[in-house]
Coordinates of C-alpha atoms and ligand atoms in Angstrom, one line a residue:
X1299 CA 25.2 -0.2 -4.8
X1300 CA 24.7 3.4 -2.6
X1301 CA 26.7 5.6 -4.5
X1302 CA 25.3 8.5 -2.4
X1303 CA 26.3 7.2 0.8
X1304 CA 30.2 7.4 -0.9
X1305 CA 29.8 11.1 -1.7
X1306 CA 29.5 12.4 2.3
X1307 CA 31.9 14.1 3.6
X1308 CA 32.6 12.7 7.1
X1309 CA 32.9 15.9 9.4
X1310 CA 32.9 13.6 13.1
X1311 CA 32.1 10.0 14.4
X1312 CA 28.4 10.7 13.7
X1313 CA 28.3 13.5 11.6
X1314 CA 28.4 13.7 7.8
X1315 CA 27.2 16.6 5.1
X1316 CA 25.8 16.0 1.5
X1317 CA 26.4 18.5 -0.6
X1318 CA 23.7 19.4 -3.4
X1319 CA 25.3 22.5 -5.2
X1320 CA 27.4 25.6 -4.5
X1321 CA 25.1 27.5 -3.3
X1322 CA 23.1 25.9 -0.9
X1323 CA 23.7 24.7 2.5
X1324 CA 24.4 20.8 2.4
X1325 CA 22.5 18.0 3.7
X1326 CA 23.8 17.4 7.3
X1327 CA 23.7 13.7 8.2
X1328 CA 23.4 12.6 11.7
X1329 CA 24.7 8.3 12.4
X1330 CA 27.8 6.7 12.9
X1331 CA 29.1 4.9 9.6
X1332 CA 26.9 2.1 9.9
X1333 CA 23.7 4.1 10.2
X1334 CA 24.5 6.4 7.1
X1335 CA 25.1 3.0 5.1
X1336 CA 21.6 2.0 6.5
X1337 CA 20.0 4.7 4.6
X1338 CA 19.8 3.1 1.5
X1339 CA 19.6 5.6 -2.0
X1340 CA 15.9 6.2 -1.8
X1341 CA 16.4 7.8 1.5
X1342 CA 19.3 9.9 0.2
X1343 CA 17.0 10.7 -3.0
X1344 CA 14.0 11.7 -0.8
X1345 CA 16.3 14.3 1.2
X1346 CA 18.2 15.4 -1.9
X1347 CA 14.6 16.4 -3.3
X1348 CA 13.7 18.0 -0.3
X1349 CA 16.7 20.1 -0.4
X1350 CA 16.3 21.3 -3.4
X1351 CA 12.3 21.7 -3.2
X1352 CA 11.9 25.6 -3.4
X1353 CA 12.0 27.7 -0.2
X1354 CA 14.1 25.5 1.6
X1355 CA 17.1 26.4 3.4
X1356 CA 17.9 23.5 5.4
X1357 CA 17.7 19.6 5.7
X1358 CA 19.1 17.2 8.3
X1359 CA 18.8 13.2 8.0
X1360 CA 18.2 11.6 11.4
X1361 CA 19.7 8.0 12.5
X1362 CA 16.6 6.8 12.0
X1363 CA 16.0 8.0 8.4
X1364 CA 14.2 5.7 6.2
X1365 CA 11.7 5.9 3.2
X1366 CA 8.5 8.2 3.9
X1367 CA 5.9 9.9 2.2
X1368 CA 7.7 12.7 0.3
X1369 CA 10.6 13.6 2.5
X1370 CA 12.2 10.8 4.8
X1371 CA 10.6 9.5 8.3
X1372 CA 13.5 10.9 10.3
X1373 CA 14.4 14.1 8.8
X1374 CA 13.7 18.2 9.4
X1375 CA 13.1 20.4 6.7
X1376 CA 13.4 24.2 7.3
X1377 CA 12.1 26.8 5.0
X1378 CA 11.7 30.6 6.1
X1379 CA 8.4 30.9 4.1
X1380 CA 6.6 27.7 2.9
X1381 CA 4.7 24.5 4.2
X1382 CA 5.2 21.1 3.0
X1383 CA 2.1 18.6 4.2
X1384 CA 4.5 15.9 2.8
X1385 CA 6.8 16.2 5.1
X1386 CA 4.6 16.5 8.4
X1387 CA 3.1 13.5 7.4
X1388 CA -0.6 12.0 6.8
X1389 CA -0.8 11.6 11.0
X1390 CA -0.3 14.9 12.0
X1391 CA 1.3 15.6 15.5
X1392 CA 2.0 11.8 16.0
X1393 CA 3.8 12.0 19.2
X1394 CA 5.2 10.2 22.3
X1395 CA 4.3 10.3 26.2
X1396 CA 5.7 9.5 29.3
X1397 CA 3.5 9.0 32.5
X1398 CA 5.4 8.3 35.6
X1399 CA 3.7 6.3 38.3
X1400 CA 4.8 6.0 42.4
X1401 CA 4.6 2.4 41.8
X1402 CA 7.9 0.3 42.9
X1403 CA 9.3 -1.8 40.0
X1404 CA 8.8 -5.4 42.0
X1405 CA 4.9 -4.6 42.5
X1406 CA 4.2 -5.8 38.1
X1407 CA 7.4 -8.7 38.5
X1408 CA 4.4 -11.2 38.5
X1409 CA 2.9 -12.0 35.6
X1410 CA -0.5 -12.1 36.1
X1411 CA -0.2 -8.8 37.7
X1412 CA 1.0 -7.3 34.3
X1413 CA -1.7 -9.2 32.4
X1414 CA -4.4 -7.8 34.8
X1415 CA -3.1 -4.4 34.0
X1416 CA -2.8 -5.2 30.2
X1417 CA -6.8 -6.2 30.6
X1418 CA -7.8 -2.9 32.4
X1419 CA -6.2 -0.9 29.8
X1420 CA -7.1 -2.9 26.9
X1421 CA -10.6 -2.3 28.3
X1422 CA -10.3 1.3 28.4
X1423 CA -7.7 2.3 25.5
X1424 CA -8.2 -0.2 22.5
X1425 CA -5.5 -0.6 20.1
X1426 CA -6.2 -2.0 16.3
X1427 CA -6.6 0.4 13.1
X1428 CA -10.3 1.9 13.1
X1429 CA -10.8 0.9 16.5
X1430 CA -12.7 3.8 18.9
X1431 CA -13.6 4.3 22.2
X1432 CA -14.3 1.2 24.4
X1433 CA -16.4 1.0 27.9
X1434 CA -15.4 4.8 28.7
X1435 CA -17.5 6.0 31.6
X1436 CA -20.3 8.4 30.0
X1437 CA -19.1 11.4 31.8
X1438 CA -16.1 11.3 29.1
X1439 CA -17.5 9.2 26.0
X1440 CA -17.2 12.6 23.1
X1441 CA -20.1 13.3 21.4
X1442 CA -20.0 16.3 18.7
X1443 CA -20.1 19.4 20.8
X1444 CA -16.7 18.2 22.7
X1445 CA -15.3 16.9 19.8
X1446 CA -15.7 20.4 18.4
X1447 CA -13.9 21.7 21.4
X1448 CA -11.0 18.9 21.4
X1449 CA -10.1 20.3 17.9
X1450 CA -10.8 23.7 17.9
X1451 CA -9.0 24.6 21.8
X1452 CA -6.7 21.7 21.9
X1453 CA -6.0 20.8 26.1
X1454 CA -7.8 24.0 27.0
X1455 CA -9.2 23.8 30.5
X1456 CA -12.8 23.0 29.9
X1457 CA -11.8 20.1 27.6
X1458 CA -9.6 19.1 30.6
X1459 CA -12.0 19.2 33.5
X1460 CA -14.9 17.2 31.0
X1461 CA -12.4 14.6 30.0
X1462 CA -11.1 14.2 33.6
X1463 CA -7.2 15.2 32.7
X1464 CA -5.4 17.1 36.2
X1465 CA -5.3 20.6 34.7
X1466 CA -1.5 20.6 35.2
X1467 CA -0.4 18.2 32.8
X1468 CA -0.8 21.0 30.2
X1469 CA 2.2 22.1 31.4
X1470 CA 3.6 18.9 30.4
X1471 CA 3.0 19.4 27.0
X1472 CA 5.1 20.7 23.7
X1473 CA 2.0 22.8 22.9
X1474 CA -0.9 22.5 25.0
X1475 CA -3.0 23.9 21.9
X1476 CA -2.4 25.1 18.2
X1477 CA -4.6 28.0 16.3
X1478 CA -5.0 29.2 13.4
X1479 CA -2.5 31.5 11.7
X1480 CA -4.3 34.5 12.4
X1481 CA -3.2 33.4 15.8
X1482 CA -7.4 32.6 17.3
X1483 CA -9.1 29.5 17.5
X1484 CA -12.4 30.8 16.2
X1485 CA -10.8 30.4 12.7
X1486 CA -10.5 26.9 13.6
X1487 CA -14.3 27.0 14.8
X1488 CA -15.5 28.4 11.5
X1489 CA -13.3 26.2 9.4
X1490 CA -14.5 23.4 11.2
X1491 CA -18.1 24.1 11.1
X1492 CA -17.5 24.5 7.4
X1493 CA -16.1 21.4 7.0
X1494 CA -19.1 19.8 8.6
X1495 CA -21.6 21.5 6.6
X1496 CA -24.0 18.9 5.5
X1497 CA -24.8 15.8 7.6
X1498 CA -23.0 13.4 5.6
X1499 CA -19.5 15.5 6.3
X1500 CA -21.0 16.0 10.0
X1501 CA -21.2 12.7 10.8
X1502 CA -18.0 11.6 9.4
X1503 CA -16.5 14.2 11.5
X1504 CA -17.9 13.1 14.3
X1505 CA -17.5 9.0 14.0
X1506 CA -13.4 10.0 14.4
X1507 CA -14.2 12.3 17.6
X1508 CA -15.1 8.8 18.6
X1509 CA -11.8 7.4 18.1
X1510 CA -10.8 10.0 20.8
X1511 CA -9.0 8.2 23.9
X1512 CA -7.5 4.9 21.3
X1513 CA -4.0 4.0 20.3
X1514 CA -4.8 2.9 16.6
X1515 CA -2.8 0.6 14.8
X1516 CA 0.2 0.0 13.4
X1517 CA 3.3 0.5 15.2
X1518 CA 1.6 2.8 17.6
X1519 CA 1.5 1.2 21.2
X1520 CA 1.7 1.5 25.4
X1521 CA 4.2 -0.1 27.2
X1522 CA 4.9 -0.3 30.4
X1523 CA 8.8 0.6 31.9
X1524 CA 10.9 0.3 35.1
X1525 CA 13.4 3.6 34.6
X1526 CA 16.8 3.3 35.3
X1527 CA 17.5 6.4 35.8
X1528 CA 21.4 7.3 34.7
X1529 CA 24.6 6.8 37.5
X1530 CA 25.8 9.8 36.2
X1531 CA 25.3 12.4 38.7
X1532 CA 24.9 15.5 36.3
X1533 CA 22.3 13.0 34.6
X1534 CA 20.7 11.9 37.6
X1535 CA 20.0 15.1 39.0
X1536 CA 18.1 16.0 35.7
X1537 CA 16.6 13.2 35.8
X1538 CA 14.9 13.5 38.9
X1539 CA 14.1 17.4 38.1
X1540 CA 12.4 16.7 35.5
X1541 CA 9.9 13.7 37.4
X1542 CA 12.0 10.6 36.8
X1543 CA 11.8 8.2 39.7
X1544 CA 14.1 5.1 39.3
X1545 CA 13.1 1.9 39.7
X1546 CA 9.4 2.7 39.5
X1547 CA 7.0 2.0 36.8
X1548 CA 6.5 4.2 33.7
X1549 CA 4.2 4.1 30.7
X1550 CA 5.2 4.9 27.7
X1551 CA 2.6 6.0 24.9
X1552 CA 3.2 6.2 21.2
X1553 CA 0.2 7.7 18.9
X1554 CA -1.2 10.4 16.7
X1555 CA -4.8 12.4 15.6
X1556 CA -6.2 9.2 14.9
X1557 CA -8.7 9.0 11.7
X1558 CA -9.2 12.7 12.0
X1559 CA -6.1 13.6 11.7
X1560 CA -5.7 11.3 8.8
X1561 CA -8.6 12.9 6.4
X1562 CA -7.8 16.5 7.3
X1563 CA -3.9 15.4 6.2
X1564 CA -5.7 13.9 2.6
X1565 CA -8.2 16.2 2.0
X1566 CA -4.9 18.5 1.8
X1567 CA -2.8 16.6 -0.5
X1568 CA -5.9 16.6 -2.5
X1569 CA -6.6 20.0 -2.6
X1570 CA -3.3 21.4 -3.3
X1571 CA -2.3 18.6 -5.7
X1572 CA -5.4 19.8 -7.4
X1573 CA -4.0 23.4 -7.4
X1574 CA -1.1 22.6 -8.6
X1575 CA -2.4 21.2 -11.5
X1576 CA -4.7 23.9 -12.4
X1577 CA -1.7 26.3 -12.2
X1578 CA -0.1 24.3 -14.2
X1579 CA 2.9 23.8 -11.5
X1580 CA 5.6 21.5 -11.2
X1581 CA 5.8 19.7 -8.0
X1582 CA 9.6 19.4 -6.3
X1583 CA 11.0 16.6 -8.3
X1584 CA 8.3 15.4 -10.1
X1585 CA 7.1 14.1 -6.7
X1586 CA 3.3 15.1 -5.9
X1587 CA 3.8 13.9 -2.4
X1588 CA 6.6 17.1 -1.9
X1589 CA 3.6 19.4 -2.9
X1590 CA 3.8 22.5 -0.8
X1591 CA 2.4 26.0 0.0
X1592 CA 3.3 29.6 0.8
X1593 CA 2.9 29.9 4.3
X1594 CA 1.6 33.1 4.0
X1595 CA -1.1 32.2 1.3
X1596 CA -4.6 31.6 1.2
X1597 CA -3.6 28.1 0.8
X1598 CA -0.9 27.7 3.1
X1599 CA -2.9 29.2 6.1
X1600 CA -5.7 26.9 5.4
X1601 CA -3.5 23.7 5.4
X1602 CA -1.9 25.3 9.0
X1603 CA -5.8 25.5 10.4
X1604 CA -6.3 21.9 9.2
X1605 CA -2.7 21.2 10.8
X1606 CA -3.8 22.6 14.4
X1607 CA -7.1 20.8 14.6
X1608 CA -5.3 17.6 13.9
X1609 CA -2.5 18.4 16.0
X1610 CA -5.5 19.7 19.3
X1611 CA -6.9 16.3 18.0
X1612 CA -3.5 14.2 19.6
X1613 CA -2.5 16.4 22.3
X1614 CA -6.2 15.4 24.2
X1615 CA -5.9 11.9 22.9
X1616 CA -2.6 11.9 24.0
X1617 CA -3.6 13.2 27.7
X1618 CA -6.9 11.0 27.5
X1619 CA -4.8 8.1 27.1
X1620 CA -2.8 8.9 29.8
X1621 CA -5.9 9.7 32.1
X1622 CA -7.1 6.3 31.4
X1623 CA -4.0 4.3 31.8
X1624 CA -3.4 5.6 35.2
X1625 CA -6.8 4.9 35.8
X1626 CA -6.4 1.5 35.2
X1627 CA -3.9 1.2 37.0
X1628 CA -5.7 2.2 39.8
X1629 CA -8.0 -0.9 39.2
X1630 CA -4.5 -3.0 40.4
X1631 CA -3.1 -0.7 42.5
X1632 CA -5.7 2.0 44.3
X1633 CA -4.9 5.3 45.5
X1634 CA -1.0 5.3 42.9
X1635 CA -0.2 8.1 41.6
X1636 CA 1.0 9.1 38.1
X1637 CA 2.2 12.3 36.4
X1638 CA 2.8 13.6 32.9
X1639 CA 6.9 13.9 32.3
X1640 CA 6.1 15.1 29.2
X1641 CA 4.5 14.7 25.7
X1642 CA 6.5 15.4 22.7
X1643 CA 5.3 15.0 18.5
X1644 CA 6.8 14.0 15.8
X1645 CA 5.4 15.1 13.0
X1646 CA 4.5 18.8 13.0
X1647 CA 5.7 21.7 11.0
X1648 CA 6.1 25.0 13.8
X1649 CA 8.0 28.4 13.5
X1650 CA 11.0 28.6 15.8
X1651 CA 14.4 30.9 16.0
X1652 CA 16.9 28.8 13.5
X1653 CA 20.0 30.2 12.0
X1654 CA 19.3 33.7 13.3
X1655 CA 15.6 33.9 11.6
X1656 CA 11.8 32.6 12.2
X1657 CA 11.9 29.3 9.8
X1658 CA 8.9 27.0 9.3
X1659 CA 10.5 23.8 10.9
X1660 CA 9.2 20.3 9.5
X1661 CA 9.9 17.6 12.0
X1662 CA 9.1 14.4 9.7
X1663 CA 9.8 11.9 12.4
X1664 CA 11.8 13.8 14.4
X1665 CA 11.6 15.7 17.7
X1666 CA 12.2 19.0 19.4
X1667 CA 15.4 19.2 20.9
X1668 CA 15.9 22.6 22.8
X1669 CA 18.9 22.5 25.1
X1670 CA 18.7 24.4 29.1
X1671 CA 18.8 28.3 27.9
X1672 CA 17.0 27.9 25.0
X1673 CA 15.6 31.1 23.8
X1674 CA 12.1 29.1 23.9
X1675 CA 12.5 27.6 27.3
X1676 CA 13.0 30.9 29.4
X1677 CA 10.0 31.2 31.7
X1678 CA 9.1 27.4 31.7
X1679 CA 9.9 24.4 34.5
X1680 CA 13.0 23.4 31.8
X1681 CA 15.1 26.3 31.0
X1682 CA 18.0 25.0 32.9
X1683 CA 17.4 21.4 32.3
X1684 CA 15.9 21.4 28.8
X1685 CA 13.0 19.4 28.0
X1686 CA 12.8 15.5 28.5
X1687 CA 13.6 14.1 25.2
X1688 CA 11.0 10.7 24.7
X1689 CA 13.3 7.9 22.1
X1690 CA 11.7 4.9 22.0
X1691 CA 13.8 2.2 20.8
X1692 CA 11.7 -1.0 20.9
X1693 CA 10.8 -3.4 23.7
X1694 CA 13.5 -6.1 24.0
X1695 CA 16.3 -3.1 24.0
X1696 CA 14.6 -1.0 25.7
X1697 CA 13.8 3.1 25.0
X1698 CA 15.7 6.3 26.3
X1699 CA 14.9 9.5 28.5
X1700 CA 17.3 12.2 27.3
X1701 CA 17.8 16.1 27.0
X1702 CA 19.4 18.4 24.3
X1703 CA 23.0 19.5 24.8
X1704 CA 23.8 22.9 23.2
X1705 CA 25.4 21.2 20.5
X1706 CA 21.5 20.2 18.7
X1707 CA 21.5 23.2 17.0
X1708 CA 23.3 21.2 14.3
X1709 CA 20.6 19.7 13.6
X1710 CA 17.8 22.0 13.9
X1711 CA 17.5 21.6 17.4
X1712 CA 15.9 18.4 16.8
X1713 CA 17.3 14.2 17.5
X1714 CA 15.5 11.5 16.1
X1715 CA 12.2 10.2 17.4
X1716 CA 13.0 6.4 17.5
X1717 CA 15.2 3.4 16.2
X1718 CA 13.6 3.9 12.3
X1719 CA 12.7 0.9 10.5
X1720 CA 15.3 -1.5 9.2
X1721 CA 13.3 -3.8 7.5
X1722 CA 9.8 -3.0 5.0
X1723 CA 6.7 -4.7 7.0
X1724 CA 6.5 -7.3 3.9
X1725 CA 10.3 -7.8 4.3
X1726 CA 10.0 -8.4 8.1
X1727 CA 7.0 -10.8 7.6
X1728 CA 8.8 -12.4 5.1
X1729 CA 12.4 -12.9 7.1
X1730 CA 11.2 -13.3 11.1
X1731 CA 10.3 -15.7 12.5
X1732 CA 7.4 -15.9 14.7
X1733 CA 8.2 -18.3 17.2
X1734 CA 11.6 -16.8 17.4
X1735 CA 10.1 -13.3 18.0
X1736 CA 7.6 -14.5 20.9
X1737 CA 10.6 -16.5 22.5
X1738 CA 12.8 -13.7 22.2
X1739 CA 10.2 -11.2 24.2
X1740 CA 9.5 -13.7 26.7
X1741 CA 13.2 -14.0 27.4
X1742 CA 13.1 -10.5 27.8
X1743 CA 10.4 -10.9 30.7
X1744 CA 8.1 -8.8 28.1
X1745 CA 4.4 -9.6 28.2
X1746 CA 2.4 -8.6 25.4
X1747 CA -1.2 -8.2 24.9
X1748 CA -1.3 -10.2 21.2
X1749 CA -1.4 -14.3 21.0
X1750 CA 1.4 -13.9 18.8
X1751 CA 3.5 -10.6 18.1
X1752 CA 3.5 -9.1 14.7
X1753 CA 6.1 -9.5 12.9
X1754 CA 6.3 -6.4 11.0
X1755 CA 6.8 -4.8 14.4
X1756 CA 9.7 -7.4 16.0
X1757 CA 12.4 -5.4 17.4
X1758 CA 14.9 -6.7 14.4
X1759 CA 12.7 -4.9 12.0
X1760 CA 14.1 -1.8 13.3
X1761 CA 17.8 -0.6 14.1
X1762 CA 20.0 -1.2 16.3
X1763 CA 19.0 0.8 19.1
X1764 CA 22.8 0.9 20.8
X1765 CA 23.9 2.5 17.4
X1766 CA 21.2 4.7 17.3
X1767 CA 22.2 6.1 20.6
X1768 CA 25.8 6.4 19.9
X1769 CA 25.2 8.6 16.7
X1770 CA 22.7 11.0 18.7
X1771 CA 25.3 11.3 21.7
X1772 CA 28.4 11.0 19.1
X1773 CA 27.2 13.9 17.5
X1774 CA 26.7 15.8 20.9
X1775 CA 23.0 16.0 20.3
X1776 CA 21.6 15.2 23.2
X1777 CA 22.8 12.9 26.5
X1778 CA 20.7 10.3 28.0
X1779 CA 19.4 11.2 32.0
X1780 CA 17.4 7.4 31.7
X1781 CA 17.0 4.0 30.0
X1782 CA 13.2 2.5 29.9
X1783 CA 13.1 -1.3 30.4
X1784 CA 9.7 -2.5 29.1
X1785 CA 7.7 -5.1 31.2
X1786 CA 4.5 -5.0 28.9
X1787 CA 3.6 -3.7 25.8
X1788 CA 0.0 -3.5 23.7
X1789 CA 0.0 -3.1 19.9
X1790 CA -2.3 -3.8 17.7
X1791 CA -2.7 -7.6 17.1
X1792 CA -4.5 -10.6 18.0
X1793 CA -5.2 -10.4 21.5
X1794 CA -4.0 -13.0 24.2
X1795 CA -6.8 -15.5 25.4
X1796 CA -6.4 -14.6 28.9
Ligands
LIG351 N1 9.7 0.9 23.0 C1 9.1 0.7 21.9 N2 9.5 1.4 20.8 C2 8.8 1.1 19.6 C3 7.8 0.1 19.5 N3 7.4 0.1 18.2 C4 8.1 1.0 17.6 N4 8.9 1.6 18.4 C5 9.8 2.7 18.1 O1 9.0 3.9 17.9 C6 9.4 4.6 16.7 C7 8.1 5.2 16.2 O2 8.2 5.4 14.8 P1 7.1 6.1 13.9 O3 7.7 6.4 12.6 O4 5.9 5.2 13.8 O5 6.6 7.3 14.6 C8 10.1 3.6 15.9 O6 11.1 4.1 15.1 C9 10.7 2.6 16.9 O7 12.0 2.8 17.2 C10 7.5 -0.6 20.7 O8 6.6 -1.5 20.7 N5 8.1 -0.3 21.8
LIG352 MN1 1.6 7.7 14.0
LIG353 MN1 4.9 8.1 15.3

């Protein structure tokens, strides 16, 4: 029984607080009533710690909160001085894209068109954990010098133009490119270099650059959309500012740094677990996963160089990925076009203007939401639009395209980043049924690249997308300007015999 859930105090019809002592700020809660029972008491637990980890100052529980490493997937965590690699998470700058193609929805109704398309990109992108780059024309296979570059200047132009990404899709992203706190990128270059000091370390290093251009496993995928762009005519109109064309194809892209992400994440945890220890320090609740830094420390500005190379890492596998797709779909279709709506992480830690002050803001599943007039948006393509908003649901019921509405700075100025799991992998494998899940995709005229779906990633192992969406527009987050329908999706799984 969730006693936690019975202390909120309901403040609207998708808002709640949780209060954790006099004198602190509460928890606020974002979900209609059926979400915040969906949360469970670990997920409560993990946010109560968080709260009450030291330096922090605020925490907010997104719909699609559920049990993480540390802190909840689905939460921010704001602290005006320190860094928590907990809640950032082991794939740093894990993050969604939108590319947004001139092609009309009929031209993939046929099946085989869709599995042609699924083979081209199959053949360029690979999914599955481990998995690097496949068949990529030499010109942009990455060997260690532009690997180097990739993580040390993020999308900068030359890493562009040698990659062959249009130049202006940097303007598409969140960040186009992260440094080091001393604000350079030769930090990054010298911490790197370091890191790679001996060829052992070298050549690890430089197996993930490999991995550069590859979706990676788990629930990480791309999947193909018709938009439906929204009837409403304030909607619409953003809709179309921003790139949206309805009823053409879109493909949607969901992954992180990849492997080298992954060991500059745990070669953190193991260094300042380690410190801790030799201090003699507690970590926040007992809980070695909520370890953290002083921003402003030697070891705090070491995990934020670690954090940017990572996070330059995604952003160019991000736009690689993207590169390639549309590529591919030039195999079917020559001479389409395709532009970057926008790419957008999830799990990064940045400073940004909250509650009158510079904070450190953790997204831990959970993405930027700036509304038009945003103090950061002045100057760019979205100050009087706000930035598209990517919230991927999951393929039967479809994702969303939305923007911030002023009221996000209840939360941080952040929504969720997806549906959040119902269901533990083992429980899903356990409960669904295969047949049931193929037959239920099929229905949905989806076409997948696996001989069977897996079942820890069926739709009904995550929430209800439809309640998900209420509590984000019930609590005046954000609106929607355009629902994704998916006609194909690749994940990582056994792939189909065609
Ligand atoms: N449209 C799709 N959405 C999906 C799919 N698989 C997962 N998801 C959603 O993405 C988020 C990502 O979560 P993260 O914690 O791994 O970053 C998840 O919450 C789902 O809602 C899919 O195949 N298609
Ligand atoms: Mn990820
Ligand atoms: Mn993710």
């Amino acid at each position: 029984m969730d006693t936690t859930h019975q202390m909120l105090d309901v403040t609207g019809p998708a808002t709640a607080t949780l209060s954790v002592g006099d004198s602190m700020s509460p928890i606020t809660v974002i979900g209609t009533e059926s979400i915040r029972e969906s949360f469970g008491p670990q997920t409560y637990q993990q946010a109560i710690n968080s709260r009450l980890a030291p330096g922090v100052s605020r925490v907010v529980l997104n719909p699609d909160a559920h049990v993480g490493y540390g802190a909840p997937v689905g939460c921010v965590m704001v602290s005006p001085t320190h860094v928590y690699p907990g809640p950032v998470g082991v794939d740093i700058k894990c993050s969604m894209s939108l590319l947004q193609t001139d092609l009309p929805a009929d031209a993939i109704e046929e099946h085989t068109v869709r599995r042609k398309l699924i083979k081209a990109i199959a053949k360029r992108v690979p999914t599955g954990a481990g998995r690097g780059q496949r068949h990529v024309p030499k010109a942009r296979s990455v060997d260690g010098s532009l690997g180097f570059r990739v993580a040390t200047e993020g999308a900068s132009k030359m890493v562009l133009k040698k990659l062959g990404i249009p130049k202006a899709w940097a303007d598409r992203c969140e960040d186009a490119y992260h440094t080091a706190a001393d604000g350079t990128s030769d930090s990054l270059a010298a911490r790197l270099e370091w890191m790679g000091r001996d060829r052992d370390k070298l050549n690890r290093i430089e197996s993930k650059y490999r991995q550069l251009g590859s979706y990676g496993g788990g629930n990480h995928f791309g999947e193909a959309e018709v938009v439906q762009v929204s009837q409403d005519p304030h909607a619409r109109q953003i809709a179309e500012q921003i790139g949206l064309r309805h009823n053409h194809v879109a493909f949607l892209s969901h992954c992180g740094s990849r492997g080298f992400g992954h060991d500059l994440a745990m070669g953190q945890f193991r260094a300042l677990k380690s410190s801790f220890q030799k201090q003699g320090l507690a970590f926040p609740a007992g809980d070695p996963q909520l370890v953290y830094a002083e921003a402003d420390s030697p070891e705090g500005r070491l995990y934020l160089s670690d954090m940017a190379m990572g996070a330059n890492f995604a952003t160019v596998n991000h736009l690689l990925i993207n590169a390639l797709v549309l590529e591919s779909f030039r195999d079917v279709f020559p001479g389409i076009r395709g532009e970057l709506i926008y790419f957008i992480s999830h799990n990064i830690v940045r400073r940004e203007p909250i509650d009158g002050q510079t904070q450190w803001v953790h997204r831990k599943g959970a993405t930027r939401a700036l509304p038009a007039g945003h103090s950061q948006l002045v100057g760019t393509e979205f100050e009087h639009t706000g930035h598209p908003i990517l919230l991927p649901g999951n393929p039967r019921d479809g994702s969303s395209v939305m923007v911030a509405r002023p009221g996000a700075a209840l939360s941080a100025f952040s929504v969720n980043h997806g549906a959040g799991r119902q269901m533990s992998r083992t429980k899903a494998k356990k409960n669904l049924s295969q047949t049931t899940i193929d037959q239920d995709l099929l229905d949905h005229d989806i076409v997948s690249n696996c001989r069977v779906y897996p079942r820890d990633e069926a739709p009904d192992a995550y929430k209800d997308f439809r309640e998900v969406l209420d509590s984000v527009v019930g609590a005046d987050l954000a609106m929607e300007v355009a629902r994704l329908k998916a006609k194909f999706v690749l994940k990582d799984g056994a792939p189909a015999d065609d």
